[in-house]
Tab-separated table of C-alpha atoms in Angstrom:
chain	number	residue	atom	x	y	z
A	1	MET	CA	-0.122	0.107	0.031
A	2	THR	CA	1.243	3.378	-0.623
A	3	LEU	CA	1.579	6.132	1.635
A	4	GLN	CA	-1.293	8.093	0.112
A	5	ASN	CA	-3.343	5.210	0.095
A	6	HIS	CA	-2.398	4.458	3.713
A	7	LEU	CA	-3.581	8.048	4.759
A	8	ALA	CA	-6.648	7.942	2.631
A	9	THR	CA	-7.741	5.020	4.687
A	10	ALA	CA	-6.535	6.115	7.847
A	11	PRO	CA	-9.150	6.577	10.286
A	12	VAL	CA	-9.827	10.627	10.992
A	13	PRO	CA	-9.448	11.141	14.750
A	14	PRO	CA	-12.605	12.957	16.211
A	15	ALA	CA	-12.563	16.303	16.696
A	16	ARG	CA	-11.937	18.241	19.805
A	17	ALA	CA	-15.304	19.516	21.362
A	18	ILE	CA	-13.898	20.957	24.389
A	19	GLU	CA	-10.409	22.286	25.007
A	20	ILE	CA	-9.485	23.555	28.257
A	21	SER	CA	-5.742	24.965	29.194
A	22	GLY	CA	-4.340	26.229	32.278
A	23	LEU	CA	-7.669	26.683	34.025
A	24	ASN	CA	-7.212	28.591	37.392
A	25	LYS	CA	-9.829	30.321	39.491
A	26	TRP	CA	-9.882	31.325	43.263
A	27	TYR	CA	-12.846	32.161	45.310
A	28	GLY	CA	-11.015	35.059	47.338
A	29	ALA	CA	-8.136	33.385	48.646
A	30	HIS	CA	-9.307	29.852	48.195
A	31	HIS	CA	-7.716	28.177	44.877
A	32	VAL	CA	-10.481	25.900	43.480
A	33	LEU	CA	-9.067	25.182	40.478
A	34	ARG	CA	-5.587	24.559	40.041
A	35	ASP	CA	-4.018	24.355	36.447
A	36	ILE	CA	-6.641	22.225	34.965
A	37	SER	CA	-5.850	21.565	31.143
A	38	LEU	CA	-8.139	18.705	29.786
A	39	ASN	CA	-9.126	17.679	26.312
A	40	VAL	CA	-13.053	16.166	25.367
A	41	ALA	CA	-13.163	14.603	22.093
A	42	GLU	CA	-16.575	15.104	19.903
A	43	THR	CA	-18.871	12.102	20.755
A	44	GLU	CA	-16.592	11.075	23.943
A	45	ILE	CA	-18.685	10.325	27.508
A	46	MET	CA	-16.329	11.592	30.320
A	47	VAL	CA	-17.121	11.166	33.990
A	48	VAL	CA	-15.503	13.578	36.244
A	49	CYS	CA	-15.546	12.337	40.108
A	50	GLY	CA	-14.001	12.939	43.154
A	51	PRO	CA	-14.597	14.049	46.815
A	52	SER	CA	-16.883	16.883	47.653
A	53	GLY	CA	-15.186	20.245	47.142
A	54	SER	CA	-12.302	18.944	45.131
A	55	GLY	CA	-13.674	21.327	42.233
A	56	LYS	CA	-15.532	19.059	39.865
A	57	SER	CA	-18.521	20.702	39.797
A	58	THR	CA	-16.614	24.635	39.353
A	59	LEU	CA	-15.047	23.482	36.672
A	60	ILE	CA	-18.192	22.055	34.714
A	61	ARG	CA	-19.764	25.410	35.551
A	62	CYS	CA	-16.970	27.293	33.923
A	63	LEU	CA	-17.425	25.246	30.617
A	64	ASN	CA	-20.885	27.207	30.271
A	65	HIS	CA	-19.970	30.677	31.998
A	66	LEU	CA	-21.764	29.892	34.878
A	67	GLU	CA	-18.710	30.632	36.783
A	68	GLU	CA	-15.841	32.956	36.006
A	69	TYR	CA	-12.320	32.281	36.485
A	70	GLN	CA	-9.130	34.295	36.521
A	71	GLU	CA	-6.731	32.503	34.472
A	72	GLY	CA	-6.787	29.955	31.608
A	73	HIS	CA	-8.560	29.296	28.050
A	74	ILE	CA	-11.687	27.138	27.192
A	75	SER	CA	-12.714	26.699	23.444
A	76	VAL	CA	-15.416	24.931	22.470
A	77	PHE	CA	-15.251	23.257	18.864
A	78	GLY	CA	-12.398	25.749	18.239
A	79	ASN	CA	-14.053	28.574	19.233
A	80	ALA	CA	-12.364	30.466	21.832
A	81	LEU	CA	-14.953	31.499	24.671
A	82	GLN	CA	-14.831	35.375	26.050
A	83	ARG	CA	-17.020	36.953	28.510
A	84	ASP	CA	-19.114	38.775	25.672
A	85	SER	CA	-22.406	38.237	24.177
A	86	GLN	CA	-21.159	36.544	21.126
A	87	SER	CA	-19.724	33.694	23.402
A	88	GLU	CA	-23.041	33.745	25.563
A	89	ARG	CA	-24.990	33.043	22.326
A	90	PHE	CA	-22.698	30.293	21.158
A	91	ILE	CA	-22.831	28.718	24.799
A	92	HIS	CA	-26.341	28.669	24.886
A	93	GLN	CA	-26.855	26.912	20.959
A	94	THR	CA	-24.146	24.834	21.742
A	95	MET	CA	-24.396	23.165	25.310
A	96	GLY	CA	-27.265	21.816	27.432
A	97	MET	CA	-26.732	21.658	31.203
A	98	VAL	CA	-28.823	19.831	33.884
A	99	PHE	CA	-28.581	20.315	37.496
A	100	GLN	CA	-28.957	18.122	40.586
A	101	ASN	CA	-31.773	20.592	41.523
A	102	PHE	CA	-33.786	20.405	38.491
A	103	ASN	CA	-34.343	24.043	38.087
A	104	LEU	CA	-37.889	23.577	36.531
A	105	PHE	CA	-40.536	26.472	36.567
A	106	PRO	CA	-42.911	25.605	39.371
A	107	HIS	CA	-45.737	27.296	37.904
A	108	LEU	CA	-45.331	26.254	34.403
A	109	SER	CA	-46.277	22.342	33.245
A	110	VAL	CA	-43.997	19.935	32.203
A	111	LEU	CA	-44.771	20.909	28.399
A	112	GLN	CA	-44.299	24.706	29.118
A	113	ASN	CA	-41.195	24.109	31.034
A	114	CYS	CA	-39.806	22.050	27.651
A	115	THR	CA	-41.276	24.506	24.971
A	116	LEU	CA	-40.451	27.998	26.438
A	117	GLY	CA	-36.928	28.002	25.190
A	118	LEU	CA	-38.034	26.792	21.730
A	119	THR	CA	-40.375	29.587	21.345
A	120	TRP	CA	-38.500	32.840	23.304
A	121	LEU	CA	-34.510	31.793	21.881
A	122	ARG	CA	-35.340	29.500	18.786
A	123	LYS	CA	-38.431	31.107	17.977
A	124	LYS	CA	-40.439	28.506	16.707
A	125	SER	CA	-43.955	28.106	16.469
A	126	GLU	CA	-46.049	27.036	19.278
A	127	ARG	CA	-46.839	23.949	17.113
A	128	GLU	CA	-43.512	22.931	16.460
A	129	ALA	CA	-42.346	23.408	19.727
A	130	ARG	CA	-45.140	20.955	21.222
A	131	ASP	CA	-44.502	18.634	18.636
A	132	ILE	CA	-40.511	18.799	19.943
A	133	ALA	CA	-41.005	18.699	23.606
A	134	MET	CA	-43.449	15.605	22.929
A	135	SER	CA	-41.227	13.665	21.321
A	136	LEU	CA	-38.629	14.297	23.793
A	137	LEU	CA	-40.981	13.517	26.597
A	138	ASP	CA	-41.927	10.651	24.796
A	139	ARG	CA	-38.244	9.432	24.321
A	140	VAL	CA	-37.601	9.711	28.143
A	141	GLY	CA	-40.771	7.843	29.162
A	142	ILE	CA	-43.042	10.654	30.537
A	143	ALA	CA	-45.103	11.958	27.480
A	144	ASP	CA	-48.043	11.119	29.752
A	145	LEU	CA	-47.312	13.772	32.454
A	146	ALA	CA	-47.101	16.556	29.956
A	147	HIS	CA	-49.946	18.731	31.749
A	148	ARG	CA	-49.045	18.247	35.435
A	149	PHE	CA	-46.638	20.695	36.950
A	150	PRO	CA	-43.563	19.728	38.651
A	151	GLY	CA	-44.738	19.589	42.058
A	152	GLN	CA	-47.306	16.965	41.122
A	153	ILE	CA	-44.250	14.712	39.793
A	154	SER	CA	-41.276	12.782	41.544
A	155	GLY	CA	-37.930	14.010	41.893
A	156	GLY	CA	-36.912	11.106	38.977
A	157	GLN	CA	-39.730	12.522	36.780
A	158	GLN	CA	-38.605	15.763	37.027
A	159	GLN	CA	-34.918	15.228	36.473
A	160	ARG	CA	-36.033	13.640	33.014
A	161	VAL	CA	-37.975	16.733	32.249
A	162	ALA	CA	-34.816	18.899	32.566
A	163	ILE	CA	-33.132	16.492	30.419
A	164	SER	CA	-35.607	16.764	28.218
A	165	ARG	CA	-35.995	20.581	28.106
A	166	SER	CA	-32.305	20.577	27.738
A	167	LEU	CA	-32.311	18.257	24.466
A	168	ALA	CA	-35.042	20.377	23.098
A	169	MET	CA	-32.270	22.803	22.269
A	170	ASP	CA	-30.397	20.343	20.087
A	171	PRO	CA	-27.280	20.838	22.067
A	172	LYS	CA	-24.067	19.230	20.456
A	173	ILE	CA	-22.545	19.024	24.077
A	174	MET	CA	-24.552	17.958	27.417
A	175	LEU	CA	-23.195	18.644	30.858
A	176	PHE	CA	-24.506	16.815	34.043
A	177	ASP	CA	-23.732	18.243	37.260
A	178	GLU	CA	-24.649	15.527	39.952
A	179	PRO	CA	-27.904	14.985	37.883
A	180	THR	CA	-28.872	12.274	40.746
A	181	SER	CA	-27.419	13.584	44.106
A	182	ALA	CA	-30.604	15.094	44.632
A	183	LEU	CA	-32.832	11.896	44.157
A	184	ASP	CA	-34.035	9.089	46.253
A	185	PRO	CA	-32.330	5.594	45.460
A	186	GLU	CA	-34.992	3.787	43.934
A	187	MET	CA	-35.364	7.431	41.403
A	188	VAL	CA	-31.588	7.301	40.112
A	189	LYS	CA	-32.065	4.214	38.000
A	190	GLU	CA	-34.521	5.947	35.736
A	191	VAL	CA	-32.465	9.047	35.442
A	192	LEU	CA	-29.221	6.970	34.961
A	193	ASP	CA	-31.294	4.732	32.431
A	194	VAL	CA	-32.024	8.114	30.139
A	195	MET	CA	-28.451	9.015	30.152
A	196	VAL	CA	-27.244	5.660	29.182
A	197	ASN	CA	-29.533	5.873	26.173
A	198	LEU	CA	-28.278	9.334	25.341
A	199	ALA	CA	-24.496	8.086	25.245
A	200	LYS	CA	-25.504	5.576	22.759
A	201	THR	CA	-26.806	8.335	20.407
A	202	GLY	CA	-23.190	9.697	20.062
A	203	MET	CA	-23.948	12.803	22.147
A	204	THR	CA	-20.990	14.254	23.472
A	205	MET	CA	-21.199	14.444	27.283
A	206	VAL	CA	-19.495	15.611	30.750
A	207	CYS	CA	-20.761	14.043	33.571
A	208	VAL	CA	-19.998	15.114	37.195
A	209	THR	CA	-20.914	11.889	39.130
A	210	HIS	CA	-20.321	9.695	41.907
A	211	GLU	CA	-22.087	6.673	39.835
A	212	MET	CA	-19.578	4.541	39.294
A	213	GLN	CA	-21.446	1.972	37.577
A	214	PHE	CA	-22.457	4.362	35.098
A	215	ALA	CA	-19.020	5.416	34.403
A	216	ARG	CA	-18.105	1.571	33.930
A	217	GLN	CA	-20.799	1.344	31.467
A	218	VAL	CA	-20.790	4.487	29.183
A	219	ALA	CA	-17.731	6.665	30.008
A	220	ASP	CA	-14.799	6.639	27.521
A	221	ARG	CA	-12.698	8.229	30.026
A	222	VAL	CA	-12.741	8.746	33.952
A	223	VAL	CA	-11.463	11.817	35.462
A	224	PHE	CA	-10.497	11.774	39.476
A	225	MET	CA	-10.025	15.618	40.620
A	226	GLN	CA	-9.108	16.601	44.361
A	227	ASP	CA	-8.281	19.692	45.760
A	228	GLY	CA	-8.846	21.479	42.626
A	229	GLU	CA	-6.442	19.382	40.828
A	230	ILE	CA	-6.834	16.379	38.185
A	231	VAL	CA	-5.175	13.286	39.872
A	232	GLU	CA	-5.691	10.634	37.659
A	233	VAL	CA	-7.481	10.318	33.739
A	234	GLY	CA	-8.012	7.232	31.699
A	235	PRO	CA	-10.774	4.656	30.744
A	236	PRO	CA	-12.978	3.243	33.465
A	237	GLU	CA	-11.281	-0.035	33.810
A	238	GLN	CA	-7.837	1.624	34.210
A	239	VAL	CA	-9.096	4.437	36.739
A	240	LEU	CA	-11.870	2.453	38.715
A	241	LEU	CA	-10.223	-0.974	38.576
A	242	ASN	CA	-6.586	-0.376	38.903
A	243	PRO	CA	-5.642	3.456	39.975
A	244	GLN	CA	-2.283	4.688	39.605
A	245	TRP	CA	-2.238	6.866	42.711
A	246	ASP	CA	-2.972	6.416	46.354
A	247	ARG	CA	-6.025	9.254	46.412
A	248	THR	CA	-7.789	8.017	43.785
A	249	ARG	CA	-7.785	4.183	45.575
A	250	GLU	CA	-8.671	5.656	48.591
A	251	PHE	CA	-11.488	7.409	47.247
A	252	LEU	CA	-12.745	4.523	45.629
A	253	ASP	CA	-12.642	2.355	48.814
A	254	HIS	CA	-15.303	4.721	50.021
A	255	ILE	CA	-17.503	4.474	47.485
A	256	LEU	CA	-17.601	1.308	45.967
């Protein structure tokens, strides 16, 4: 085979969806993120774990401008993120985020929570927004709850509404900040099942979670953080089953 033919048939590496370089953040004198550098490939599923206070939620919130940082650079699909309206619009068009506390509007129905962004931000017609929202609610198994209010459904169902609402905006990247931590144990599985199915579609995902079974099942890489630093990063079979650092091993001994 000639070099030209070899290059033509060689697999093309996935594009970088997120690039983080030299990220540092302080809350006053407290150094929360310490020189974080990390890349996330397109379609990659990355799980970020670590003890409370390790900086993992702060990191994920920096990715979509919910937190400011003092040093470093973040780019998404090659677009350097700045503190301006153009970057804000790009973030809203590119990233969806699911929080641990649902953040649904209590005075709006499930359906209205999912259509609001479509009509106000994406300028969809009411009918088109409803069709998109109902399709997504059906996809996560709660289309029959469309006309109920958040206070009338379980926490697991509310989180599935929150996921549907984010997906309605057609993001290229989904961020999850401990999406099951506020749920009763019996409700965790129904949310994780939705996330597993989403991972199978090729969605790029960054998930802060302690659900290590989810990490084993779907993650391409696991990142372990402690004291604002990335201690270890690698495939789940390495980080979870054969950690290279004592700090990772001690953390896993407590949660596995």
